[in-house]
mmCIF file of C-alpha atoms and ligand atoms in Angstrom:
data_model
loop_
_atom_site.group_PDB
_atom_site.id
_atom_site.type_symbol
_atom_site.label_atom_id
_atom_site.label_comp_id
_atom_site.label_asym_id
_atom_site.label_seq_id
_atom_site.Cartn_x
_atom_site.Cartn_y
_atom_site.Cartn_z
ATOM 1 C CA MET A 3 13.360 -20.662 -22.644
ATOM 2 C CA ARG A 4 10.196 -21.710 -24.260
ATOM 3 C CA LYS A 5 6.692 -20.981 -23.644
ATOM 4 C CA MET A 6 3.281 -21.073 -25.113
ATOM 5 C CA MET A 7 1.137 -18.081 -26.388
ATOM 6 C CA LYS A 8 -2.327 -18.807 -27.170
ATOM 7 C CA TYR A 9 -4.843 -16.830 -28.906
ATOM 8 C CA ARG A 10 -8.555 -17.063 -30.161
ATOM 9 C CA LEU A 11 -9.042 -17.701 -33.774
ATOM 10 C CA TYR A 12 -12.115 -16.335 -35.573
ATOM 11 C CA PRO A 13 -12.257 -18.290 -38.806
ATOM 12 C CA THR A 14 -15.059 -17.659 -41.481
ATOM 13 C CA THR A 15 -17.441 -20.375 -42.247
ATOM 14 C CA ALA A 16 -15.499 -21.413 -45.117
ATOM 15 C CA GLN A 17 -12.288 -21.353 -43.146
ATOM 16 C CA THR A 18 -13.996 -23.507 -40.528
ATOM 17 C CA LYS A 19 -14.781 -26.121 -43.018
ATOM 18 C CA ALA A 20 -11.013 -25.783 -44.290
ATOM 19 C CA LEU A 21 -9.858 -26.308 -40.930
ATOM 20 C CA GLU A 22 -11.980 -29.228 -40.247
ATOM 21 C CA GLU A 23 -10.615 -30.751 -43.323
ATOM 22 C CA GLN A 24 -7.149 -30.132 -42.501
ATOM 23 C CA LEU A 25 -7.611 -31.691 -39.094
ATOM 24 C CA GLY A 26 -9.572 -34.786 -40.828
ATOM 25 C CA GLU A 27 -6.563 -35.116 -42.928
ATOM 26 C CA ALA A 28 -4.222 -34.985 -40.194
ATOM 27 C CA CYS A 29 -6.189 -37.679 -38.224
ATOM 28 C CA ARG A 30 -6.493 -39.852 -41.379
ATOM 29 C CA LEU A 31 -2.609 -39.761 -41.692
ATOM 30 C CA TYR A 32 -2.241 -40.407 -38.175
ATOM 31 C CA ASN A 33 -4.436 -43.589 -38.242
ATOM 32 C CA ALA A 34 -2.853 -44.671 -41.339
ATOM 33 C CA ALA A 35 0.673 -44.729 -40.114
ATOM 34 C CA LEU A 36 -0.603 -46.320 -36.949
ATOM 35 C CA GLN A 37 -2.136 -49.229 -38.896
ATOM 36 C CA GLU A 38 0.930 -49.494 -41.196
ATOM 37 C CA ARG A 39 2.997 -49.956 -38.103
ATOM 38 C CA ARG A 40 0.522 -52.564 -36.892
ATOM 39 C CA ASP A 41 0.577 -54.685 -39.719
ATOM 40 C CA ALA A 42 4.400 -54.481 -40.322
ATOM 41 C CA TYR A 43 4.680 -55.684 -36.621
ATOM 42 C CA GLN A 44 1.853 -58.355 -36.997
ATOM 43 C CA HIS A 45 2.872 -59.820 -40.120
ATOM 44 C CA SER A 46 6.629 -59.685 -40.103
ATOM 45 C CA GLY A 47 7.555 -58.670 -36.731
ATOM 46 C CA LEU A 48 9.220 -55.673 -38.144
ATOM 47 C CA SER A 49 9.114 -52.418 -36.374
ATOM 48 C CA LEU A 50 8.971 -49.461 -38.519
ATOM 49 C CA ASN A 51 10.627 -46.018 -37.646
ATOM 50 C CA TYR A 52 9.678 -42.406 -38.377
ATOM 51 C CA TYR A 53 12.049 -42.276 -41.483
ATOM 52 C CA ASP A 54 10.611 -45.412 -42.779
ATOM 53 C CA GLN A 55 7.256 -43.610 -42.758
ATOM 54 C CA ALA A 56 8.182 -40.093 -43.730
ATOM 55 C CA ASN A 57 10.003 -41.443 -46.663
ATOM 56 C CA GLN A 58 6.657 -42.485 -48.330
ATOM 57 C CA LEU A 59 5.117 -39.198 -47.668
ATOM 58 C CA LYS A 60 6.252 -37.674 -50.853
ATOM 59 C CA ALA A 61 4.703 -40.279 -52.964
ATOM 60 C CA MET A 62 1.636 -40.422 -50.984
ATOM 61 C CA ARG A 63 1.129 -36.813 -51.547
ATOM 62 C CA ALA A 64 1.577 -37.259 -55.327
ATOM 63 C CA GLU A 65 -0.945 -39.701 -55.441
ATOM 64 C CA GLY A 66 -3.390 -37.336 -53.669
ATOM 65 C CA ALA A 67 -3.456 -39.888 -50.574
ATOM 66 C CA CYS A 68 -2.661 -37.176 -48.050
ATOM 67 C CA GLY A 69 -4.701 -34.125 -48.241
ATOM 68 C CA LEU A 70 -2.788 -32.413 -45.421
ATOM 69 C CA ALA A 71 -1.818 -28.938 -46.970
ATOM 70 C CA ASN A 72 1.544 -28.465 -45.610
ATOM 71 C CA PHE A 73 4.428 -30.800 -45.857
ATOM 72 C CA SER A 74 6.188 -30.088 -42.566
ATOM 73 C CA ALA A 75 2.893 -30.502 -40.743
ATOM 74 C CA SER A 76 2.303 -34.186 -42.365
ATOM 75 C CA GLN A 77 5.937 -34.881 -41.174
ATOM 76 C CA ASP A 78 4.820 -33.704 -37.714
ATOM 77 C CA VAL A 79 1.899 -36.055 -37.584
ATOM 78 C CA LEU A 80 4.146 -39.005 -38.409
ATOM 79 C CA ARG A 81 6.473 -37.926 -35.558
ATOM 80 C CA ARG A 82 3.394 -37.725 -33.404
ATOM 81 C CA VAL A 83 2.613 -41.451 -34.073
ATOM 82 C CA ASP A 84 6.590 -42.293 -33.455
ATOM 83 C CA LYS A 85 6.406 -40.458 -30.178
ATOM 84 C CA THR A 86 3.186 -42.602 -28.862
ATOM 85 C CA PHE A 87 5.135 -45.935 -30.144
ATOM 86 C CA LYS A 88 8.358 -45.059 -28.322
ATOM 87 C CA ALA A 89 6.148 -44.323 -25.269
ATOM 88 C CA PHE A 90 4.510 -47.674 -25.658
ATOM 89 C CA PHE A 91 7.810 -49.502 -26.098
ATOM 90 C CA ARG A 92 8.819 -47.882 -22.854
ATOM 91 C CA ARG A 93 6.334 -48.985 -21.225
ATOM 92 C CA VAL A 94 6.484 -52.817 -22.193
ATOM 93 C CA GLN A 95 10.311 -52.567 -21.315
ATOM 94 C CA VAL A 96 9.564 -51.476 -17.872
ATOM 95 C CA GLY A 97 7.235 -54.252 -17.708
ATOM 96 C CA GLU A 98 3.962 -52.370 -16.984
ATOM 97 C CA ALA A 99 0.902 -54.577 -16.499
ATOM 98 C CA LYS A 100 -1.064 -52.825 -18.936
ATOM 99 C CA PRO A 101 1.254 -50.934 -21.533
ATOM 100 C CA GLY A 102 -1.569 -49.920 -23.646
ATOM 101 C CA TYR A 103 -0.985 -50.357 -27.397
ATOM 102 C CA PRO A 104 -1.216 -47.057 -29.411
ATOM 103 C CA ARG A 105 -4.840 -46.561 -30.409
ATOM 104 C CA PHE A 106 -6.415 -45.128 -33.552
ATOM 105 C CA LYS A 107 -8.155 -41.810 -32.927
ATOM 106 C CA SER A 108 -11.491 -40.481 -33.665
ATOM 107 C CA ARG A 109 -12.032 -37.727 -35.944
ATOM 108 C CA ARG A 110 -13.746 -36.134 -33.036
ATOM 109 C CA ARG A 111 -11.170 -36.404 -30.714
ATOM 110 C CA PHE A 112 -8.176 -35.589 -32.932
ATOM 111 C CA ASP A 113 -8.268 -31.791 -32.591
ATOM 112 C CA SER A 114 -4.815 -30.296 -33.244
ATOM 113 C CA TYR A 115 -1.980 -30.176 -35.670
ATOM 114 C CA THR A 116 1.238 -28.301 -35.777
ATOM 115 C CA PHE A 117 3.284 -26.604 -38.282
ATOM 116 C CA PRO A 118 6.971 -27.552 -36.837
ATOM 117 C CA SER A 119 8.869 -24.684 -38.113
ATOM 118 C CA TRP A 120 7.585 -20.856 -38.484
ATOM 119 C CA GLY A 121 7.325 -19.407 -41.805
ATOM 120 C CA ASP A 122 6.777 -22.909 -43.659
ATOM 121 C CA GLY A 123 3.058 -22.972 -44.425
ATOM 122 C CA CYS A 124 2.471 -20.489 -41.612
ATOM 123 C CA ARG A 125 3.098 -16.640 -41.633
ATOM 124 C CA LEU A 126 1.608 -13.454 -40.418
ATOM 125 C CA THR A 127 0.372 -11.086 -42.926
ATOM 126 C CA ASP A 128 0.809 -7.341 -43.140
ATOM 127 C CA ALA A 129 -2.814 -7.025 -41.671
ATOM 128 C CA ASP A 130 -1.871 -9.196 -38.625
ATOM 129 C CA ARG A 131 -3.742 -12.202 -39.700
ATOM 130 C CA LEU A 132 -2.579 -15.543 -39.458
ATOM 131 C CA SER A 133 -1.828 -17.250 -42.809
ATOM 132 C CA LEU A 134 -2.131 -20.870 -42.731
ATOM 133 C CA GLN A 135 -1.543 -23.053 -45.837
ATOM 134 C CA GLY A 136 -4.689 -24.825 -46.880
ATOM 135 C CA VAL A 137 -6.813 -22.552 -45.085
ATOM 136 C CA GLY A 138 -6.424 -19.056 -45.729
ATOM 137 C CA HIS A 139 -5.827 -15.662 -43.687
ATOM 138 C CA LEU A 140 -7.421 -16.161 -40.347
ATOM 139 C CA LYS A 141 -8.541 -13.380 -37.955
ATOM 140 C CA VAL A 142 -6.867 -13.491 -34.640
ATOM 141 C CA LYS A 143 -7.698 -11.918 -31.448
ATOM 142 C CA TRP A 144 -4.455 -10.503 -30.039
ATOM 143 C CA HIS A 145 -5.317 -9.993 -26.424
ATOM 144 C CA ARG A 146 -1.918 -9.433 -25.700
ATOM 145 C CA PRO A 147 1.342 -8.884 -27.756
ATOM 146 C CA LEU A 148 3.296 -11.886 -29.173
ATOM 147 C CA THR A 149 6.776 -11.511 -27.974
ATOM 148 C CA GLY A 150 9.803 -13.712 -28.543
ATOM 149 C CA THR A 151 10.991 -15.719 -31.627
ATOM 150 C CA ILE A 152 8.130 -18.167 -32.912
ATOM 151 C CA LYS A 153 9.334 -21.680 -33.319
ATOM 152 C CA THR A 154 6.167 -23.690 -34.019
ATOM 153 C CA VAL A 155 2.412 -23.044 -34.633
ATOM 154 C CA THR A 156 -0.213 -25.669 -33.429
ATOM 155 C CA VAL A 157 -3.884 -24.971 -34.408
ATOM 156 C CA LYS A 158 -6.439 -26.264 -31.842
ATOM 157 C CA ARG A 159 -10.016 -26.900 -31.625
ATOM 158 C CA GLN A 160 -11.511 -26.967 -28.198
ATOM 159 C CA ALA A 161 -15.254 -27.083 -27.302
ATOM 160 C CA GLY A 162 -16.233 -25.736 -30.636
ATOM 161 C CA LYS A 163 -13.874 -22.815 -30.566
ATOM 162 C CA TRP A 164 -10.633 -22.469 -32.497
ATOM 163 C CA PHE A 165 -7.202 -21.292 -31.086
ATOM 164 C CA VAL A 166 -3.540 -20.739 -32.185
ATOM 165 C CA CYS A 167 -0.759 -21.670 -30.098
ATOM 166 C CA PHE A 168 2.616 -20.233 -30.761
ATOM 167 C CA SER A 169 5.552 -21.842 -29.056
ATOM 168 C CA VAL A 170 8.273 -19.027 -28.562
ATOM 169 C CA GLU A 171 11.754 -18.763 -27.629
ATOM 170 C CA TYR A 172 12.370 -15.652 -25.222
ATOM 171 C CA THR A 173 15.071 -14.590 -22.681
ATOM 172 C CA ALA A 174 13.733 -14.058 -19.372
ATOM 173 C CA ASP A 175 13.944 -10.712 -17.458
ATOM 174 C CA ALA A 176 14.807 -11.215 -13.811
ATOM 175 C CA LEU A 177 13.061 -9.137 -11.411
ATOM 176 C CA PRO A 178 15.167 -7.019 -8.893
ATOM 177 C CA VAL A 179 16.399 -9.267 -5.964
ATOM 178 C CA LEU A 180 14.251 -9.659 -2.962
ATOM 179 C CA ASP A 181 15.142 -10.896 0.575
ATOM 180 C CA ALA A 182 11.725 -11.774 1.416
ATOM 181 C CA ARG A 183 10.927 -15.525 1.824
ATOM 182 C CA VAL A 184 7.803 -17.571 2.320
ATOM 183 C CA GLY A 185 6.850 -21.062 2.765
ATOM 184 C CA ILE A 186 3.427 -22.285 1.308
ATOM 185 C CA ASP A 187 1.235 -24.958 2.662
ATOM 186 C CA VAL A 188 -1.241 -26.106 0.150
ATOM 187 C CA GLY A 189 -4.606 -26.244 1.741
ATOM 188 C CA LEU A 190 -7.676 -28.509 1.872
ATOM 189 C CA SER A 191 -10.162 -25.664 3.468
ATOM 190 C CA SER A 192 -8.440 -22.858 1.770
ATOM 191 C CA PHE A 193 -6.335 -22.841 -1.568
ATOM 192 C CA ALA A 194 -3.160 -22.020 0.532
ATOM 193 C CA THR A 195 -1.723 -20.901 3.642
ATOM 194 C CA LEU A 196 1.472 -18.840 3.715
ATOM 195 C CA SER A 197 4.270 -18.712 6.395
ATOM 196 C CA THR A 198 3.284 -15.112 7.072
ATOM 197 C CA GLY A 199 -0.030 -16.487 8.330
ATOM 198 C CA GLU A 200 -2.167 -14.987 5.013
ATOM 199 C CA THR A 201 -4.364 -17.518 3.605
ATOM 200 C CA ILE A 202 -5.363 -17.557 -0.118
ATOM 201 C CA ALA A 203 -8.961 -18.384 -0.510
ATOM 202 C CA ASN A 204 -10.013 -20.765 -3.148
ATOM 203 C CA PRO A 205 -11.833 -18.765 -5.727
ATOM 204 C CA ARG A 206 -15.579 -18.313 -5.095
ATOM 205 C CA HIS A 207 -16.602 -18.761 -8.522
ATOM 206 C CA ALA A 208 -15.120 -22.621 -8.535
ATOM 207 C CA ARG A 209 -17.969 -24.038 -6.852
ATOM 208 C CA LYS A 210 -20.637 -22.592 -8.926
ATOM 209 C CA ALA A 211 -18.844 -23.531 -12.189
ATOM 210 C CA GLN A 212 -18.360 -27.065 -10.778
ATOM 211 C CA ALA A 213 -22.204 -27.389 -10.181
ATOM 212 C CA GLN A 214 -22.684 -26.308 -13.787
ATOM 213 C CA LEU A 215 -20.148 -28.916 -14.895
ATOM 214 C CA ARG A 216 -22.105 -31.669 -12.768
ATOM 215 C CA LEU A 217 -25.421 -30.438 -14.584
ATOM 216 C CA ALA A 218 -23.780 -30.828 -18.055
ATOM 217 C CA GLN A 219 -22.513 -34.303 -17.164
ATOM 218 C CA ARG A 220 -26.042 -35.542 -16.175
ATOM 219 C CA ARG A 221 -27.483 -34.166 -19.388
ATOM 220 C CA VAL A 222 -24.972 -36.151 -21.470
ATOM 221 C CA ALA A 223 -25.956 -39.277 -19.281
ATOM 222 C CA ARG A 224 -29.514 -38.905 -19.913
ATOM 223 C CA ARG A 225 -29.358 -38.478 -23.626
ATOM 224 C CA LYS A 226 -29.659 -41.450 -26.020
ATOM 225 C CA ARG A 227 -26.218 -42.696 -27.210
ATOM 226 C CA GLY A 228 -25.279 -41.988 -30.911
ATOM 227 C CA GLY A 229 -27.861 -39.486 -30.861
ATOM 228 C CA ARG A 230 -27.858 -35.965 -32.177
ATOM 229 C CA ASN A 231 -28.919 -34.671 -28.966
ATOM 230 C CA ARG A 232 -26.277 -36.213 -26.959
ATOM 231 C CA ARG A 233 -23.739 -34.761 -29.373
ATOM 232 C CA LYS A 234 -25.043 -31.310 -28.592
ATOM 233 C CA ALA A 235 -24.999 -32.008 -24.700
ATOM 234 C CA VAL A 236 -21.230 -33.225 -25.311
ATOM 235 C CA VAL A 237 -20.474 -30.098 -26.516
ATOM 236 C CA LEU A 238 -22.153 -28.231 -23.966
ATOM 237 C CA LEU A 239 -20.228 -30.542 -21.489
ATOM 238 C CA GLN A 240 -16.916 -29.583 -23.362
ATOM 239 C CA LYS A 241 -17.681 -25.809 -22.888
ATOM 240 C CA ALA A 242 -18.640 -26.295 -19.270
ATOM 241 C CA HIS A 243 -14.994 -28.197 -18.710
ATOM 242 C CA ALA A 244 -13.203 -25.456 -20.753
ATOM 243 C CA HIS A 245 -14.864 -22.832 -18.641
ATOM 244 C CA VAL A 246 -13.769 -24.596 -15.243
ATOM 245 C CA GLN A 247 -10.372 -25.034 -16.573
ATOM 246 C CA ASN A 248 -9.747 -21.342 -17.566
ATOM 247 C CA GLN A 249 -10.892 -20.018 -14.430
ATOM 248 C CA ARG A 250 -8.442 -22.150 -12.770
ATOM 249 C CA THR A 251 -5.526 -21.259 -15.036
ATOM 250 C CA ASP A 252 -6.595 -17.583 -14.524
ATOM 251 C CA PHE A 253 -6.415 -17.903 -10.751
ATOM 252 C CA HIS A 254 -3.160 -19.875 -10.892
ATOM 253 C CA HIS A 255 -1.511 -16.960 -12.936
ATOM 254 C CA LYS A 256 -2.683 -14.240 -10.692
ATOM 255 C CA THR A 257 -1.732 -16.080 -7.519
ATOM 256 C CA SER A 258 1.663 -17.230 -8.747
ATOM 257 C CA ARG A 259 2.384 -13.635 -10.251
ATOM 258 C CA THR A 260 1.702 -12.056 -6.985
ATOM 259 C CA LEU A 261 3.950 -14.701 -5.125
ATOM 260 C CA VAL A 262 6.870 -14.112 -7.362
ATOM 261 C CA ASP A 263 6.463 -10.402 -7.374
ATOM 262 C CA THR A 264 6.750 -10.419 -3.368
ATOM 263 C CA TYR A 265 9.115 -12.847 -2.688
ATOM 264 C CA GLY A 266 12.710 -13.928 -3.433
ATOM 265 C CA VAL A 267 12.513 -17.585 -1.945
ATOM 266 C CA ILE A 268 9.410 -19.626 -2.021
ATOM 267 C CA ALA A 269 9.350 -23.092 -0.326
ATOM 268 C CA VAL A 270 6.450 -25.401 -1.408
ATOM 269 C CA GLU A 271 5.911 -29.141 -0.628
ATOM 270 C CA ASP A 272 7.022 -31.592 -3.009
ATOM 271 C CA LEU A 273 3.624 -33.547 -3.817
ATOM 272 C CA ASN A 274 5.364 -36.016 -6.222
ATOM 273 C CA ILE A 275 6.937 -38.045 -3.174
ATOM 274 C CA THR A 276 5.627 -41.484 -3.090
ATOM 275 C CA GLY A 277 4.436 -42.959 0.348
ATOM 276 C CA LEU A 278 2.814 -39.894 1.135
ATOM 277 C CA ALA A 279 0.826 -39.694 4.736
ATOM 278 C CA ARG A 280 -2.919 -39.769 4.264
ATOM 279 C CA SER A 281 -3.453 -36.222 4.880
ATOM 280 C CA MET A 282 -0.997 -35.341 2.290
ATOM 281 C CA LEU A 283 -2.461 -37.928 -0.081
ATOM 282 C CA ALA A 284 -5.787 -36.207 0.554
ATOM 283 C CA LYS A 285 -4.472 -33.054 -0.668
ATOM 284 C CA SER A 286 -2.892 -34.383 -3.797
ATOM 285 C CA VAL A 287 -6.058 -36.264 -4.744
ATOM 286 C CA HIS A 288 -8.370 -33.324 -3.668
ATOM 287 C CA ASP A 289 -7.347 -31.197 -6.457
ATOM 288 C CA ALA A 290 -5.032 -32.387 -9.350
ATOM 289 C CA GLY A 291 -5.105 -28.644 -10.060
ATOM 290 C CA TRP A 292 -2.256 -28.342 -7.481
ATOM 291 C CA SER A 293 0.447 -29.704 -9.634
ATOM 292 C CA ALA A 294 -0.511 -27.234 -12.296
ATOM 293 C CA PHE A 295 -0.361 -24.493 -10.063
ATOM 294 C CA ILE A 296 3.176 -25.300 -8.705
ATOM 295 C CA ALA A 297 4.018 -25.780 -12.437
ATOM 296 C CA THR A 298 2.880 -22.174 -13.178
ATOM 297 C CA LEU A 299 4.774 -20.917 -9.923
ATOM 298 C CA ALA A 300 7.965 -22.835 -10.981
ATOM 299 C CA TYR A 301 8.177 -21.529 -14.462
ATOM 300 C CA LYS A 302 7.296 -17.798 -13.271
ATOM 301 C CA ALA A 303 9.949 -18.285 -10.678
ATOM 302 C CA ALA A 304 12.653 -19.138 -13.006
ATOM 303 C CA ASP A 305 11.890 -16.321 -15.161
ATOM 304 C CA ALA A 306 11.967 -13.825 -12.364
ATOM 305 C CA GLY A 307 15.232 -15.414 -11.043
ATOM 306 C CA ARG A 308 13.434 -16.475 -7.865
ATOM 307 C CA GLN A 309 14.625 -19.511 -5.801
ATOM 308 C CA LEU A 310 11.801 -22.198 -5.625
ATOM 309 C CA VAL A 311 12.512 -25.039 -3.462
ATOM 310 C CA TYR A 312 10.652 -28.337 -2.838
ATOM 311 C CA VAL A 313 10.627 -29.901 0.469
ATOM 312 C CA ASN A 314 9.527 -33.291 1.774
ATOM 313 C CA PRO A 315 6.067 -32.713 3.398
ATOM 314 C CA ARG A 316 6.638 -35.680 5.647
ATOM 315 C CA GLY A 317 5.733 -34.495 9.285
ATOM 316 C CA THR A 318 5.169 -30.985 8.431
ATOM 317 C CA SER A 319 1.625 -31.238 9.828
ATOM 318 C CA GLN A 320 2.705 -33.213 12.986
ATOM 319 C CA THR A 321 5.617 -31.299 14.513
ATOM 320 C CA CYS A 322 6.049 -27.898 15.950
ATOM 321 C CA LEU A 323 8.753 -25.261 15.056
ATOM 322 C CA CYS A 324 10.588 -26.108 18.391
ATOM 323 C CA GLY A 325 10.924 -29.683 17.143
ATOM 324 C CA ALA A 326 8.422 -31.385 19.492
ATOM 325 C CA PRO A 327 6.058 -33.694 17.923
ATOM 326 C CA VAL A 328 2.380 -32.389 17.813
ATOM 327 C CA PRO A 329 -0.027 -35.201 16.293
ATOM 328 C CA LYS A 330 -2.959 -33.992 14.876
ATOM 329 C CA THR A 331 -6.044 -35.674 12.810
ATOM 330 C CA LEU A 332 -7.060 -34.295 9.631
ATOM 331 C CA SER A 333 -10.092 -32.664 11.433
ATOM 332 C CA GLN A 334 -7.779 -31.049 14.073
ATOM 333 C CA ARG A 335 -7.487 -27.373 12.782
ATOM 334 C CA TRP A 336 -5.625 -25.845 15.513
ATOM 335 C CA HIS A 337 -1.864 -26.435 16.707
ATOM 336 C CA GLU A 338 -1.124 -26.382 20.193
ATOM 337 C CA CYS A 339 2.342 -27.318 21.399
ATOM 338 C CA GLY A 340 2.857 -28.716 24.731
ATOM 339 C CA GLU A 341 6.569 -27.936 25.013
ATOM 340 C CA CYS A 342 7.004 -24.504 23.830
ATOM 341 C CA GLY A 343 3.309 -23.455 24.100
ATOM 342 C CA TRP A 344 2.894 -22.069 20.660
ATOM 343 C CA SER A 345 -0.865 -21.977 19.582
ATOM 344 C CA ALA A 346 -1.608 -20.943 15.973
ATOM 345 C CA ALA A 347 -3.807 -22.279 13.176
ATOM 346 C CA ARG A 348 -2.288 -25.628 11.704
ATOM 347 C CA ASP A 349 -1.863 -24.677 8.206
ATOM 348 C CA HIS A 350 0.228 -21.282 9.338
ATOM 349 C CA VAL A 351 2.644 -23.683 11.287
ATOM 350 C CA SER A 352 2.875 -26.184 8.429
ATOM 351 C CA ALA A 353 3.959 -23.145 6.061
ATOM 352 C CA GLN A 354 6.400 -22.024 8.562
ATOM 353 C CA LEU A 355 7.833 -25.574 8.822
ATOM 354 C CA ILE A 356 8.034 -25.892 4.988
ATOM 355 C CA LEU A 357 9.832 -22.426 4.960
ATOM 356 C CA GLY A 358 12.163 -23.680 7.754
ATOM 357 C CA LEU A 359 12.903 -26.900 5.809
ATOM 358 C CA GLY A 360 13.511 -24.993 2.447
ATOM 359 C CA LEU A 361 15.692 -22.327 3.800
ATOM 360 C CA SER A 362 17.869 -25.298 5.171
ATOM 361 C CA LEU A 363 17.825 -26.962 1.981
ATOM 362 C CA LEU A 364 19.213 -23.984 0.405
ATOM 363 C CA GLY A 365 21.797 -23.441 3.241
ATOM 364 C CA LEU A 366 20.023 -20.236 4.153
ATOM 365 C CA THR A 367 19.461 -20.614 7.858
HETATM 366 ZN ZN1 ZN U 17 6.692 -26.083 19.970
#
């Protein structure tokens, strides 16, 4: 299996300059490759592929027309262009109304480049620093051990900070088998409710971080376009975004870890089903973070050898465990069944229904 491991980099002033330069060169190459494809297409109806472009790299570098220090990293930039074009042609083919022609990227927004094979232009030094061709030996904050076999290395700039992402291949260690089963109802008022009746509250700091984010957004809106002060406000806004994102990711990791450690079978709603009921739609729109959480849960479950099952959420808030329909509006938070007389919190009932559906899908009932 593959996963990403991300670490903070602490470049010196000179190294920061070198990193900026490498990113700038990667961006220039990206835009040049894009331009060439556009021209070829517009002038002669030709569509270039990756190899047409990669074959020119050597000559370009000999002429000094490509300043990206590592050859394979340059190839990777061209592969990125190739990918965006392939995605564009796919969108055209399925007849999307606005397929969106690949666009040039601004230097400011071009914020990562990749060394596609470990050991080629990138390695670890004896002093546990990250050596990057064209940059030097960078200090890394190893906040946790790097495990697995390193495949690729991506250098990233995020809100004024630098990071390295290692894509590593590893073999998962399955956890001891557990019989415990749980259904999870994603919530509007709380983060989630379990079929056990337990609720997982939304993290308390989220609201505060959101307020700071709005403040930062307003500050950007007030500043004059193109001005130096706006630029500064934008960096602050990026930082606020990164902060919210980090808090959310952290919460997702911890929550899914607990679930995977406690339950052998986990049933969740499939929020990707089209034509969801309004209440379900509200959930999926409410917080795009949901899909991120489910994704985290999914890979942790796969790692630990847990069964994660997705169920169609249709009706899970409108029926009772006994099968009787119990229609509720969004604001009705309590479930009261006229048939069997069961009375419980709405989300608790939904979570139990989700578990029931999941178990029947797995043939475990
Ligand atoms: Zn009932």
